[in-house]
Every structure is written in structure tokens, then in C-alpha cells.
PDB file of C-alpha atoms and ligand atoms in Angstrom:
ATOM      1  CA  MET A1232    -110.975 256.989-196.726  1.00  0.00           C
ATOM      2  CA  SER A1233    -112.084 253.674-195.292  1.00  0.00           C
ATOM      3  CA  LYS A1234    -109.804 251.490-193.266  1.00  0.00           C
ATOM      4  CA  VAL A1235    -107.831 248.787-195.097  1.00  0.00           C
ATOM      5  CA  LEU A1236    -108.176 245.341-193.523  1.00  0.00           C
ATOM      6  CA  ILE A1237    -105.122 243.078-193.421  1.00  0.00           C
ATOM      7  CA  PHE A1238    -105.680 239.358-192.971  1.00  0.00           C
ATOM      8  CA  GLY A1239    -104.365 235.878-193.693  1.00  0.00           C
ATOM      9  CA  HIS A1240    -106.227 232.678-194.540  1.00  0.00           C
ATOM     10  CA  LYS A1241    -109.155 230.892-192.909  1.00  0.00           C
ATOM     11  CA  ASN A1242    -108.273 228.439-190.121  1.00  0.00           C
ATOM     12  CA  PRO A1243    -105.431 230.785-189.240  1.00  0.00           C
ATOM     13  CA  ASP A1244    -101.967 229.531-188.318  1.00  0.00           C
ATOM     14  CA  THR A1245     -99.167 231.409-186.570  1.00  0.00           C
ATOM     15  CA  ASP A1246     -97.739 232.878-189.802  1.00  0.00           C
ATOM     16  CA  THR A1247    -101.145 234.128-190.945  1.00  0.00           C
ATOM     17  CA  ILE A1248    -101.939 235.855-187.623  1.00  0.00           C
ATOM     18  CA  CYS A1249     -98.453 237.206-186.924  1.00  0.00           C
ATOM     19  CA  SER A1250     -97.926 238.428-190.494  1.00  0.00           C
ATOM     20  CA  ALA A1251    -101.220 240.348-190.401  1.00  0.00           C
ATOM     21  CA  ILE A1252    -100.215 242.006-187.097  1.00  0.00           C
ATOM     22  CA  VAL A1253     -96.660 242.751-188.223  1.00  0.00           C
ATOM     23  CA  TYR A1254     -97.620 244.169-191.622  1.00  0.00           C
ATOM     24  CA  ASN A1255    -100.333 246.245-189.962  1.00  0.00           C
ATOM     25  CA  ASN A1256     -97.682 247.625-187.603  1.00  0.00           C
ATOM     26  CA  LEU A1257     -95.528 248.677-190.556  1.00  0.00           C
ATOM     27  CA  LYS A1258     -98.432 250.241-192.464  1.00  0.00           C
ATOM     28  CA  ARG A1259     -99.556 252.229-189.427  1.00  0.00           C
ATOM     29  CA  LEU A1260     -96.022 253.459-188.753  1.00  0.00           C
ATOM     30  CA  GLN A1261     -96.114 254.697-192.333  1.00  0.00           C
ATOM     31  CA  GLY A1262     -99.364 256.579-191.684  1.00  0.00           C
ATOM     32  CA  MET A1263    -101.844 254.246-193.359  1.00  0.00           C
ATOM     33  CA  ASP A1264    -105.256 253.548-191.815  1.00  0.00           C
ATOM     34  CA  THR A1265    -105.129 249.763-191.548  1.00  0.00           C
ATOM     35  CA  GLU A1266    -106.306 247.065-189.151  1.00  0.00           C
ATOM     36  CA  ALA A1267    -105.121 243.484-188.717  1.00  0.00           C
ATOM     37  CA  VAL A1268    -108.057 241.078-188.491  1.00  0.00           C
ATOM     38  CA  ARG A1269    -108.512 237.291-188.541  1.00  0.00           C
ATOM     39  CA  LEU A1270    -110.872 234.847-190.242  1.00  0.00           C
ATOM     40  CA  GLY A1271    -111.130 232.259-187.464  1.00  0.00           C
ATOM     41  CA  GLU A1272    -110.125 231.107-183.993  1.00  0.00           C
ATOM     42  CA  ILE A1273    -106.430 231.231-183.156  1.00  0.00           C
ATOM     43  CA  ASN A1274    -104.748 227.922-182.337  1.00  0.00           C
ATOM     44  CA  ASP A1275    -102.871 227.095-179.110  1.00  0.00           C
ATOM     45  CA  GLU A1276     -99.469 227.629-180.720  1.00  0.00           C
ATOM     46  CA  THR A1277    -100.357 231.147-181.913  1.00  0.00           C
ATOM     47  CA  LYS A1278    -101.897 231.894-178.525  1.00  0.00           C
ATOM     48  CA  TYR A1279     -98.603 230.943-176.867  1.00  0.00           C
ATOM     49  CA  ALA A1280     -96.664 233.311-179.147  1.00  0.00           C
ATOM     50  CA  LEU A1281     -99.035 236.266-178.687  1.00  0.00           C
ATOM     51  CA  GLU A1282     -99.096 235.835-174.903  1.00  0.00           C
ATOM     52  CA  TYR A1283     -95.311 235.432-174.711  1.00  0.00           C
ATOM     53  CA  PHE A1284     -94.744 238.724-176.524  1.00  0.00           C
ATOM     54  CA  GLY A1285     -97.758 240.493-174.993  1.00  0.00           C
ATOM     55  CA  VAL A1286     -99.648 241.186-178.208  1.00  0.00           C
ATOM     56  CA  ASP A1287    -103.452 241.329-178.481  1.00  0.00           C
ATOM     57  CA  VAL A1288    -105.438 238.876-180.618  1.00  0.00           C
ATOM     58  CA  PRO A1289    -106.765 240.625-183.768  1.00  0.00           C
ATOM     59  CA  ARG A1290    -110.520 241.167-184.226  1.00  0.00           C
ATOM     60  CA  LEU A1291    -112.509 238.349-185.833  1.00  0.00           C
ATOM     61  CA  ILE A1292    -114.393 239.117-189.044  1.00  0.00           C
ATOM     62  CA  GLU A1293    -116.920 236.800-190.695  1.00  0.00           C
ATOM     63  CA  ASN A1294    -116.743 238.271-194.202  1.00  0.00           C
ATOM     64  CA  VAL A1295    -115.838 241.382-196.179  1.00  0.00           C
ATOM     65  CA  SER A1296    -118.358 243.735-197.731  1.00  0.00           C
ATOM     66  CA  GLU A1297    -118.441 244.969-201.316  1.00  0.00           C
ATOM     67  CA  GLY A1298    -115.737 247.515-202.073  1.00  0.00           C
ATOM     68  CA  GLN A1299    -113.830 246.858-198.816  1.00  0.00           C
ATOM     69  CA  LYS A1300    -110.109 247.500-199.321  1.00  0.00           C
ATOM     70  CA  VAL A1301    -107.998 244.565-198.187  1.00  0.00           C
ATOM     71  CA  ILE A1302    -104.405 243.368-198.022  1.00  0.00           C
ATOM     72  CA  LEU A1303    -103.917 239.598-198.117  1.00  0.00           C
ATOM     73  CA  VAL A1304    -101.017 237.964-196.333  1.00  0.00           C
ATOM     74  CA  ASP A1305     -99.998 234.285-196.347  1.00  0.00           C
ATOM     75  CA  HIS A1306    -102.581 233.236-198.977  1.00  0.00           C
ATOM     76  CA  ASN A1307    -104.142 234.201-202.302  1.00  0.00           C
ATOM     77  CA  GLU A1308    -106.596 231.423-203.252  1.00  0.00           C
ATOM     78  CA  LYS A1309    -110.140 232.736-202.932  1.00  0.00           C
ATOM     79  CA  GLN A1310    -111.609 229.660-201.249  1.00  0.00           C
ATOM     80  CA  GLN A1311    -109.053 230.137-198.445  1.00  0.00           C
ATOM     81  CA  SER A1312    -109.867 233.833-198.085  1.00  0.00           C
ATOM     82  CA  ALA A1313    -112.695 235.800-196.501  1.00  0.00           C
ATOM     83  CA  ASP A1314    -116.231 235.182-197.694  1.00  0.00           C
ATOM     84  CA  GLY A1315    -117.124 237.970-200.121  1.00  0.00           C
ATOM     85  CA  ILE A1316    -113.518 238.440-201.285  1.00  0.00           C
ATOM     86  CA  GLU A1317    -114.674 238.524-204.954  1.00  0.00           C
ATOM     87  CA  LYS A1318    -116.352 241.890-204.305  1.00  0.00           C
ATOM     88  CA  ALA A1319    -113.525 243.353-202.200  1.00  0.00           C
ATOM     89  CA  VAL A1320    -110.683 245.496-203.564  1.00  0.00           C
ATOM     90  CA  VAL A1321    -107.376 243.686-203.083  1.00  0.00           C
ATOM     91  CA  LYS A1322    -104.690 246.386-202.726  1.00  0.00           C
ATOM     92  CA  GLU A1323    -101.769 244.080-201.928  1.00  0.00           C
ATOM     93  CA  VAL A1324    -100.778 240.456-201.524  1.00  0.00           C
ATOM     94  CA  ILE A1325     -97.697 239.302-199.590  1.00  0.00           C
ATOM     95  CA  ASP A1326     -97.434 235.531-199.888  1.00  0.00           C
ATOM     96  CA  HIS A1327     -95.259 232.451-200.267  1.00  0.00           C
ATOM     97  CA  HIS A1328     -97.760 229.952-201.727  1.00  0.00           C
ATOM     98  CA  ARG A1329     -98.639 228.802-205.232  1.00  0.00           C
ATOM     99  CA  ILE A1330    -100.895 231.282-207.031  1.00  0.00           C
ATOM    100  CA  ALA A1331    -104.309 229.873-207.957  1.00  0.00           C
ATOM    101  CA  ASN A1332    -107.923 231.069-208.271  1.00  0.00           C
ATOM    102  CA  PHE A1333    -106.741 234.658-208.026  1.00  0.00           C
ATOM    103  CA  GLU A1334    -107.600 237.644-210.167  1.00  0.00           C
ATOM    104  CA  THR A1335    -108.317 241.313-209.637  1.00  0.00           C
ATOM    105  CA  ALA A1336    -110.065 244.066-211.569  1.00  0.00           C
ATOM    106  CA  ALA A1337    -107.458 246.707-210.755  1.00  0.00           C
ATOM    107  CA  PRO A1338    -103.648 246.843-210.516  1.00  0.00           C
ATOM    108  CA  LEU A1339    -102.133 245.868-207.176  1.00  0.00           C
ATOM    109  CA  TYR A1340     -98.876 245.331-205.338  1.00  0.00           C
ATOM    110  CA  TYR A1341     -98.243 241.578-205.440  1.00  0.00           C
ATOM    111  CA  ARG A1342     -95.187 240.145-203.746  1.00  0.00           C
ATOM    112  CA  ALA A1343     -94.633 236.413-203.857  1.00  0.00           C
ATOM    113  CA  GLU A1344     -91.350 234.838-202.863  1.00  0.00           C
ATOM    114  CA  PRO A1345     -90.691 231.096-202.590  1.00  0.00           C
ATOM    115  CA  LEU A1346     -89.469 231.429-199.010  1.00  0.00           C
ATOM    116  CA  GLY A1347     -90.480 229.365-195.996  1.00  0.00           C
ATOM    117  CA  CYS A1348     -92.676 231.989-194.396  1.00  0.00           C
ATOM    118  CA  THR A1349     -94.583 235.192-195.113  1.00  0.00           C
ATOM    119  CA  ALA A1350     -92.939 236.802-192.084  1.00  0.00           C
ATOM    120  CA  THR A1351     -89.528 236.319-193.717  1.00  0.00           C
ATOM    121  CA  ILE A1352     -90.713 238.477-196.629  1.00  0.00           C
ATOM    122  CA  LEU A1353     -92.044 241.052-194.152  1.00  0.00           C
ATOM    123  CA  LYS A1354     -88.675 241.256-192.401  1.00  0.00           C
ATOM    124  CA  LYS A1355     -87.117 242.017-195.788  1.00  0.00           C
ATOM    125  CA  ILE A1356     -89.737 244.720-196.411  1.00  0.00           C
ATOM    126  CA  TYR A1357     -89.013 246.367-193.020  1.00  0.00           C
ATOM    127  CA  ASN A1358     -85.333 246.467-193.939  1.00  0.00           C
ATOM    128  CA  GLU A1359     -85.939 247.757-197.464  1.00  0.00           C
ATOM    129  CA  GLN A1360     -88.121 250.534-196.097  1.00  0.00           C
ATOM    130  CA  GLU A1361     -85.678 251.224-193.252  1.00  0.00           C
ATOM    131  CA  VAL A1362     -88.209 250.794-190.465  1.00  0.00           C
ATOM    132  CA  THR A1363     -86.930 249.718-187.050  1.00  0.00           C
ATOM    133  CA  ILE A1364     -88.274 246.392-185.768  1.00  0.00           C
ATOM    134  CA  ASN A1365     -89.248 246.358-182.090  1.00  0.00           C
ATOM    135  CA  LYS A1366     -88.998 243.376-179.766  1.00  0.00           C
ATOM    136  CA  GLN A1367     -92.660 242.404-180.073  1.00  0.00           C
ATOM    137  CA  MET A1368     -92.719 242.451-183.875  1.00  0.00           C
ATOM    138  CA  ALA A1369     -89.430 240.554-184.001  1.00  0.00           C
ATOM    139  CA  GLY A1370     -90.880 237.945-181.648  1.00  0.00           C
ATOM    140  CA  LEU A1371     -93.968 237.495-183.794  1.00  0.00           C
ATOM    141  CA  MET A1372     -91.995 237.185-187.037  1.00  0.00           C
ATOM    142  CA  LEU A1373     -89.655 234.685-185.391  1.00  0.00           C
ATOM    143  CA  SER A1374     -92.656 232.673-184.129  1.00  0.00           C
ATOM    144  CA  ALA A1375     -94.118 232.586-187.634  1.00  0.00           C
ATOM    145  CA  ILE A1376     -90.860 231.314-189.143  1.00  0.00           C
ATOM    146  CA  ILE A1377     -90.462 228.641-186.446  1.00  0.00           C
ATOM    147  CA  SER A1378     -94.060 227.545-187.037  1.00  0.00           C
ATOM    148  CA  ASP A1379     -93.963 227.377-190.833  1.00  0.00           C
ATOM    149  CA  SER A1380     -90.534 225.704-190.881  1.00  0.00           C
ATOM    150  CA  LEU A1381     -91.135 223.395-187.903  1.00  0.00           C
ATOM    151  CA  LEU A1382     -87.970 224.765-186.339  1.00  0.00           C
ATOM    152  CA  PHE A1383     -86.123 224.761-189.702  1.00  0.00           C
ATOM    153  CA  LYS A1384     -86.840 221.070-190.383  1.00  0.00           C
ATOM    154  CA  SER A1385     -89.313 221.568-193.221  1.00  0.00           C
ATOM    155  CA  PRO A1386     -87.993 221.375-196.825  1.00  0.00           C
ATOM    156  CA  THR A1387     -89.747 224.711-197.423  1.00  0.00           C
ATOM    157  CA  CYS A1388     -87.240 226.375-195.106  1.00  0.00           C
ATOM    158  CA  THR A1389     -84.520 228.301-196.966  1.00  0.00           C
ATOM    159  CA  VAL A1390     -81.173 229.702-195.858  1.00  0.00           C
ATOM    160  CA  THR A1391     -82.812 233.138-195.922  1.00  0.00           C
ATOM    161  CA  ASP A1392     -85.503 232.039-193.452  1.00  0.00           C
ATOM    162  CA  LYS A1393     -82.860 230.690-191.104  1.00  0.00           C
ATOM    163  CA  HIS A1394     -80.638 233.769-191.249  1.00  0.00           C
ATOM    164  CA  ILE A1395     -83.562 236.119-190.754  1.00  0.00           C
ATOM    165  CA  ALA A1396     -84.852 234.035-187.829  1.00  0.00           C
ATOM    166  CA  GLU A1397     -81.447 234.338-186.162  1.00  0.00           C
ATOM    167  CA  GLU A1398     -81.486 238.125-186.560  1.00  0.00           C
ATOM    168  CA  LEU A1399     -85.014 238.284-185.181  1.00  0.00           C
ATOM    169  CA  ALA A1400     -84.129 236.105-182.169  1.00  0.00           C
ATOM    170  CA  GLN A1401     -81.452 238.643-181.254  1.00  0.00           C
ATOM    171  CA  ILE A1402     -83.944 241.513-181.319  1.00  0.00           C
ATOM    172  CA  ALA A1403     -86.618 239.451-179.515  1.00  0.00           C
ATOM    173  CA  ASN A1404     -84.009 238.321-176.999  1.00  0.00           C
ATOM    174  CA  VAL A1405     -84.975 234.619-176.995  1.00  0.00           C
ATOM    175  CA  ASN A1406     -83.121 231.366-177.489  1.00  0.00           C
ATOM    176  CA  ILE A1407     -84.528 229.978-180.753  1.00  0.00           C
ATOM    177  CA  ASP A1408     -84.413 226.271-179.882  1.00  0.00           C
ATOM    178  CA  GLU A1409     -85.787 226.643-176.398  1.00  0.00           C
ATOM    179  CA  TYR A1410     -88.526 229.123-177.276  1.00  0.00           C
ATOM    180  CA  GLY A1411     -89.289 227.315-180.533  1.00  0.00           C
ATOM    181  CA  LEU A1412     -89.802 223.876-179.036  1.00  0.00           C
ATOM    182  CA  ASN A1413     -91.979 225.295-176.256  1.00  0.00           C
ATOM    183  CA  MET A1414     -94.111 227.136-178.800  1.00  0.00           C
ATOM    184  CA  LEU A1415     -94.484 224.091-181.091  1.00  0.00           C
ATOM    185  CA  LYS A1416     -95.338 221.844-178.156  1.00  0.00           C
ATOM    186  CA  ALA A1417     -97.994 224.299-176.973  1.00  0.00           C
ATOM    187  CA  GLY A1418     -99.751 223.724-180.285  1.00  0.00           C
ATOM    188  CA  ALA A1419     -99.059 220.003-180.559  1.00  0.00           C
ATOM    189  CA  SER A1420    -101.146 218.747-177.682  1.00  0.00           C
ATOM    190  CA  THR A1421    -103.954 216.684-179.202  1.00  0.00           C
ATOM    191  CA  THR A1422    -105.506 214.958-176.194  1.00  0.00           C
ATOM    192  CA  LYS A1423    -107.766 217.823-175.160  1.00  0.00           C
ATOM    193  CA  LYS A1424    -109.000 218.551-178.677  1.00  0.00           C
ATOM    194  CA  THR A1425    -112.279 217.233-180.070  1.00  0.00           C
ATOM    195  CA  ALA A1426    -112.229 215.264-183.334  1.00  0.00           C
ATOM    196  CA  GLN A1427    -113.877 218.252-185.014  1.00  0.00           C
ATOM    197  CA  GLU A1428    -111.089 220.541-183.784  1.00  0.00           C
ATOM    198  CA  LEU A1429    -108.353 218.133-184.903  1.00  0.00           C
ATOM    199  CA  VAL A1430    -109.573 218.033-188.497  1.00  0.00           C
ATOM    200  CA  SER A1431    -110.423 221.728-188.796  1.00  0.00           C
ATOM    201  CA  ILE A1432    -107.656 223.626-186.948  1.00  0.00           C
ATOM    202  CA  ASP A1433    -105.469 223.731-190.068  1.00  0.00           C
ATOM    203  CA  ALA A1434    -107.733 222.668-192.937  1.00  0.00           C
ATOM    204  CA  LYS A1435    -107.366 224.136-196.419  1.00  0.00           C
ATOM    205  CA  GLU A1436    -109.614 223.653-199.389  1.00  0.00           C
ATOM    206  CA  PHE A1437    -108.220 223.017-202.868  1.00  0.00           C
ATOM    207  CA  VAL A1438    -109.844 222.707-206.280  1.00  0.00           C
ATOM    208  CA  LEU A1439    -107.766 220.365-208.445  1.00  0.00           C
ATOM    209  CA  ASN A1440    -108.994 219.734-211.985  1.00  0.00           C
ATOM    210  CA  ASP A1441    -112.650 220.140-210.930  1.00  0.00           C
ATOM    211  CA  LYS A1442    -112.203 217.903-207.891  1.00  0.00           C
ATOM    212  CA  LYS A1443    -112.718 219.474-204.479  1.00  0.00           C
ATOM    213  CA  LEU A1444    -110.393 218.371-201.696  1.00  0.00           C
ATOM    214  CA  VAL A1445    -109.677 219.422-198.160  1.00  0.00           C
ATOM    215  CA  ILE A1446    -106.133 218.843-196.975  1.00  0.00           C
ATOM    216  CA  ALA A1447    -105.903 219.258-193.198  1.00  0.00           C
ATOM    217  CA  GLN A1448    -102.813 218.969-191.042  1.00  0.00           C
ATOM    218  CA  ILE A1449    -102.187 218.590-187.326  1.00  0.00           C
ATOM    219  CA  ASN A1450     -98.860 218.693-185.507  1.00  0.00           C
ATOM    220  CA  THR A1451     -98.306 216.211-182.713  1.00  0.00           C
ATOM    221  CA  VAL A1452     -95.564 214.730-180.585  1.00  0.00           C
ATOM    222  CA  ASP A1453     -97.412 211.381-180.548  1.00  0.00           C
ATOM    223  CA  ALA A1454     -99.299 210.340-183.714  1.00  0.00           C
ATOM    224  CA  ASP A1455    -100.837 207.306-181.956  1.00  0.00           C
ATOM    225  CA  GLU A1456    -102.737 209.690-179.711  1.00  0.00           C
ATOM    226  CA  VAL A1457    -104.627 210.753-182.839  1.00  0.00           C
ATOM    227  CA  ILE A1458    -104.723 207.395-184.682  1.00  0.00           C
ATOM    228  CA  ASN A1459    -106.285 205.742-181.630  1.00  0.00           C
ATOM    229  CA  ARG A1460    -109.318 207.952-182.209  1.00  0.00           C
ATOM    230  CA  GLN A1461    -109.650 206.973-185.879  1.00  0.00           C
ATOM    231  CA  GLU A1462    -113.325 205.944-185.752  1.00  0.00           C
ATOM    232  CA  GLU A1463    -114.421 209.177-184.084  1.00  0.00           C
ATOM    233  CA  ILE A1464    -112.302 211.224-186.504  1.00  0.00           C
ATOM    234  CA  GLU A1465    -113.613 209.356-189.567  1.00  0.00           C
ATOM    235  CA  ASN A1466    -117.184 210.130-188.522  1.00  0.00           C
ATOM    236  CA  VAL A1467    -116.411 213.844-188.437  1.00  0.00           C
ATOM    237  CA  ILE A1468    -114.533 213.720-191.746  1.00  0.00           C
ATOM    238  CA  ASN A1469    -117.383 211.867-193.446  1.00  0.00           C
ATOM    239  CA  GLN A1470    -119.783 214.584-192.307  1.00  0.00           C
ATOM    240  CA  GLU A1471    -117.436 217.207-193.797  1.00  0.00           C
ATOM    241  CA  ILE A1472    -117.300 215.284-197.083  1.00  0.00           C
ATOM    242  CA  THR A1473    -121.098 215.233-197.276  1.00  0.00           C
ATOM    243  CA  SER A1474    -121.731 218.816-196.199  1.00  0.00           C
ATOM    244  CA  LYS A1475    -119.018 220.335-198.430  1.00  0.00           C
ATOM    245  CA  ASP A1476    -119.497 217.882-201.300  1.00  0.00           C
ATOM    246  CA  LEU A1477    -115.811 216.895-201.249  1.00  0.00           C
ATOM    247  CA  ASP A1478    -114.145 214.324-203.502  1.00  0.00           C
ATOM    248  CA  ALA A1479    -111.540 213.568-200.835  1.00  0.00           C
ATOM    249  CA  PHE A1480    -110.498 214.617-197.357  1.00  0.00           C
ATOM    250  CA  VAL A1481    -106.795 214.261-196.577  1.00  0.00           C
ATOM    251  CA  PHE A1482    -105.805 214.446-192.900  1.00  0.00           C
ATOM    252  CA  VAL A1483    -102.052 214.724-192.366  1.00  0.00           C
ATOM    253  CA  ILE A1484    -100.884 213.872-188.838  1.00  0.00           C
ATOM    254  CA  THR A1485     -97.324 215.150-188.531  1.00  0.00           C
ATOM    255  CA  ASN A1486     -94.972 214.130-185.741  1.00  0.00           C
ATOM    256  CA  ILE A1487     -92.826 217.225-185.158  1.00  0.00           C
ATOM    257  CA  LEU A1488     -90.156 215.218-183.339  1.00  0.00           C
ATOM    258  CA  THR A1489     -89.620 212.476-185.971  1.00  0.00           C
ATOM    259  CA  SER A1490     -90.631 214.501-189.075  1.00  0.00           C
ATOM    260  CA  ASN A1491     -92.871 211.661-190.328  1.00  0.00           C
ATOM    261  CA  SER A1492     -96.569 211.838-191.167  1.00  0.00           C
ATOM    262  CA  GLU A1493     -99.477 209.414-190.931  1.00  0.00           C
ATOM    263  CA  VAL A1494    -102.119 210.332-193.488  1.00  0.00           C
ATOM    264  CA  LEU A1495    -105.781 209.387-193.160  1.00  0.00           C
ATOM    265  CA  VAL A1496    -107.680 209.693-196.454  1.00  0.00           C
ATOM    266  CA  LEU A1497    -111.428 209.371-197.032  1.00  0.00           C
ATOM    267  CA  GLY A1498    -113.799 210.085-199.909  1.00  0.00           C
ATOM    268  CA  GLU A1499    -114.496 208.823-203.415  1.00  0.00           C
ATOM    269  CA  GLN A1500    -111.040 209.843-204.697  1.00  0.00           C
ATOM    270  CA  LYS A1501    -109.063 208.457-201.740  1.00  0.00           C
ATOM    271  CA  ASP A1502    -107.157 205.869-203.775  1.00  0.00           C
ATOM    272  CA  LYS A1503    -106.104 208.523-206.279  1.00  0.00           C
ATOM    273  CA  VAL A1504    -104.716 210.553-203.382  1.00  0.00           C
ATOM    274  CA  ALA A1505    -102.706 207.539-202.208  1.00  0.00           C
ATOM    275  CA  ALA A1506    -101.499 206.912-205.779  1.00  0.00           C
ATOM    276  CA  SER A1507    -100.009 210.433-205.753  1.00  0.00           C
ATOM    277  CA  PHE A1508     -97.410 209.026-203.383  1.00  0.00           C
ATOM    278  CA  ASN A1509     -97.256 205.525-204.947  1.00  0.00           C
ATOM    279  CA  LYS A1510     -98.959 204.228-201.836  1.00  0.00           C
ATOM    280  CA  THR A1511    -101.915 201.999-201.063  1.00  0.00           C
ATOM    281  CA  LEU A1512    -104.118 202.827-198.119  1.00  0.00           C
ATOM    282  CA  VAL A1513    -104.266 200.303-195.317  1.00  0.00           C
ATOM    283  CA  ASN A1514    -107.389 200.872-193.240  1.00  0.00           C
ATOM    284  CA  ASN A1515    -107.574 204.339-194.932  1.00  0.00           C
ATOM    285  CA  ILE A1516    -104.088 205.261-193.700  1.00  0.00           C
ATOM    286  CA  MET A1517    -100.669 205.617-195.343  1.00  0.00           C
ATOM    287  CA  THR A1518     -97.330 206.515-193.777  1.00  0.00           C
ATOM    288  CA  LEU A1519     -95.213 209.191-195.434  1.00  0.00           C
ATOM    289  CA  ASN A1520     -91.746 209.231-193.943  1.00  0.00           C
ATOM    290  CA  GLY A1521     -89.905 212.545-193.979  1.00  0.00           C
ATOM    291  CA  VAL A1522     -93.039 214.435-194.982  1.00  0.00           C
ATOM    292  CA  VAL A1523     -93.811 217.532-192.920  1.00  0.00           C
ATOM    293  CA  SER A1524     -94.745 220.171-195.485  1.00  0.00           C
ATOM    294  CA  ARG A1525     -98.226 220.263-196.998  1.00  0.00           C
ATOM    295  CA  LYS A1526     -97.158 223.046-199.353  1.00  0.00           C
ATOM    296  CA  LYS A1527     -94.139 221.257-200.794  1.00  0.00           C
ATOM    297  CA  GLN A1528     -94.566 217.547-200.072  1.00  0.00           C
ATOM    298  CA  VAL A1529     -98.309 216.984-200.282  1.00  0.00           C
ATOM    299  CA  VAL A1530    -100.187 219.523-202.426  1.00  0.00           C
ATOM    300  CA  PRO A1531     -97.897 219.394-205.529  1.00  0.00           C
ATOM    301  CA  GLN A1532     -97.903 215.566-205.577  1.00  0.00           C
ATOM    302  CA  ILE A1533    -101.690 215.341-205.365  1.00  0.00           C
ATOM    303  CA  THR A1534    -102.102 218.174-207.898  1.00  0.00           C
ATOM    304  CA  GLU A1535     -99.933 216.314-210.397  1.00  0.00           C
ATOM    305  CA  GLU A1536    -101.893 213.093-209.986  1.00  0.00           C
ATOM    306  CA  PHE A1537    -105.260 214.847-210.353  1.00  0.00           C
ATOM    307  CA  ASN A1538    -104.072 216.652-213.497  1.00  0.00           C
ATOM    308  CA  LYS A1539    -103.100 213.418-215.246  1.00  0.00           C
TER     309      LYS A1539
HETATM  310 MN1   MN B 796    -100.330 229.824-193.275  1.00  0.00          MN
HETATM  311 MN1   MN B 797     -97.069 230.796-194.213  1.00  0.00          MN
END
């Protein structure tokens, strides 16, 4: 029997990487031949978490071959998944996103819960299956929840996420606020990143009513640090628009301390994107106060406007 690969989405974030590792740990404890892998470079925040808890970075894969058995965590949309996913055999999905562009030929285990983080669902699965959680796995699940919820400030964060994070912090033996802020800050430094890195670290592709958009997000503690490089960043985004034939590129610059976002939008459909929020772009930028969640405060609004 061939090994089952477990992975999250392209441009991996902390939840995607940690959930793959944690679910792999559970599957292996249960005697399954699985391996956690990743679809791209890990970001500085994830690196901080893995180093803190002494866990190795999963192997990088470029694509999956025909008939490869896979388990998807933290995503389901095919354009966010591994290249070749159409020919793979999806055995399971554990996710907390909208379901789109997803179908299989065979039955599967599909678990979707509208919680703030995939790792929160995994913690529930460990408990349901009565498997003990060690310090490392607890630390990784906690890191994923802190990342996806921006330390519980995101509207995607539920009471369940918070309670589970508190339980995990006990097992991992860390102070949530102290560890959490250090981890978020490790990933929020923008000065050393190239414009290409800034717009691609957390970029996701969406197909909305035949229009192709990329919605990218970067966390920062100083949005001006990014805005000051607007010209350089626009050049990179315009290249992306041409090479990927995009109708719009939406770059969300989120200040994790104030919970506000500056949004740079380019492409033919840029004004329609702004209209999704009843905004007009000024020099290609709009300010969205209180917006930190792409999943809940950006994607649904743009989807609605593009479906009109
Ligand atoms: Mn994710
Ligand atoms: Mn997630």
C-alpha cells in the first residue's frame, strides 16, 4: 500500500503546515502509513513555531502523481491545492473554509466545521479518538490557532477556538499572550522581504463568476513600511496579473496591532473590488477598518459583488 500524503494549501501558512504535521502524527499513531508534506516555502512565523517546539519542516513536493492517495487539510479548492490534484485520490478533507471547485470520484471522509482554525478541529478529533496529545503537537495546534485568529482578534475566531487554545497552552506549557505575540511578530517583519515575497507569501487564487482573482495578505506591525514601497510592489503585481491572466489582484496589508487593513488593488476589475466594500480607490488603495480576516471579511464581500 502506498503512503498517503497529508498537506495543506499552496503558499502555506502556520495552520496549513502545523495541521499537516499534527494530523500525520495522529494517523501514524493509529498505524497508518502517512507523511506530512508541504506545497511551498514556510514563512517566518511558521518557522518560529516549528523551531520553538523542535519540530522538523515537512518535505516539499512540487505536485502529486496520478492515483496518489492524499489527505487535504486547511483547504479544498483545487487551484489552491497541489498541481495534479485532479488525478489524485482524495481520501479525506479536514477544513474550515468555504467549499468550492471540489469534487471526487469516490466516497471520502469530509469534515468541515466553521471554526477559526483547522487545528481546532484536529484537537477535537484527538479527543474523540482518545489519543493523548504531547507537548509538541499541542504547541503546533496552539500556534495554528493563534495564527489564524490573530491572537483571538479575528471575527473567524469562535469560543471553541479560544477554549481549545487555552487547553493546548496548558499542555504546551506556554503563556498564550507572550508566546503568541512573539510568534506573530516573527512573521510580521516586512522590511527584509522583497516585493515579490510580500505579495506571494500568503496569496490565494479564486475564481468568482468566471473572473480570476488573487487575494494576498500580509501581516505587519507598521503598514507604512509596506505602503512606502507601493511603486515597487505594483510592478510585481502587474507582472503577476499579466503572467496569470488575472482580472484583479487584491493585496491586503493587515496591521496586527490595530486590526485595520490597507488594501492595494490592481487589474481591470479593481473598481468592482472596491465597490464590494462601498469604497473608491485612492491611488489604488482603500482602507478597511476592523478588517483582518480574508476568509470572512474580504472573500465573501467580493464574491457577492462579482455574482451580481
Ligand atoms: Mn491556511
Ligand atoms: Mn486555517
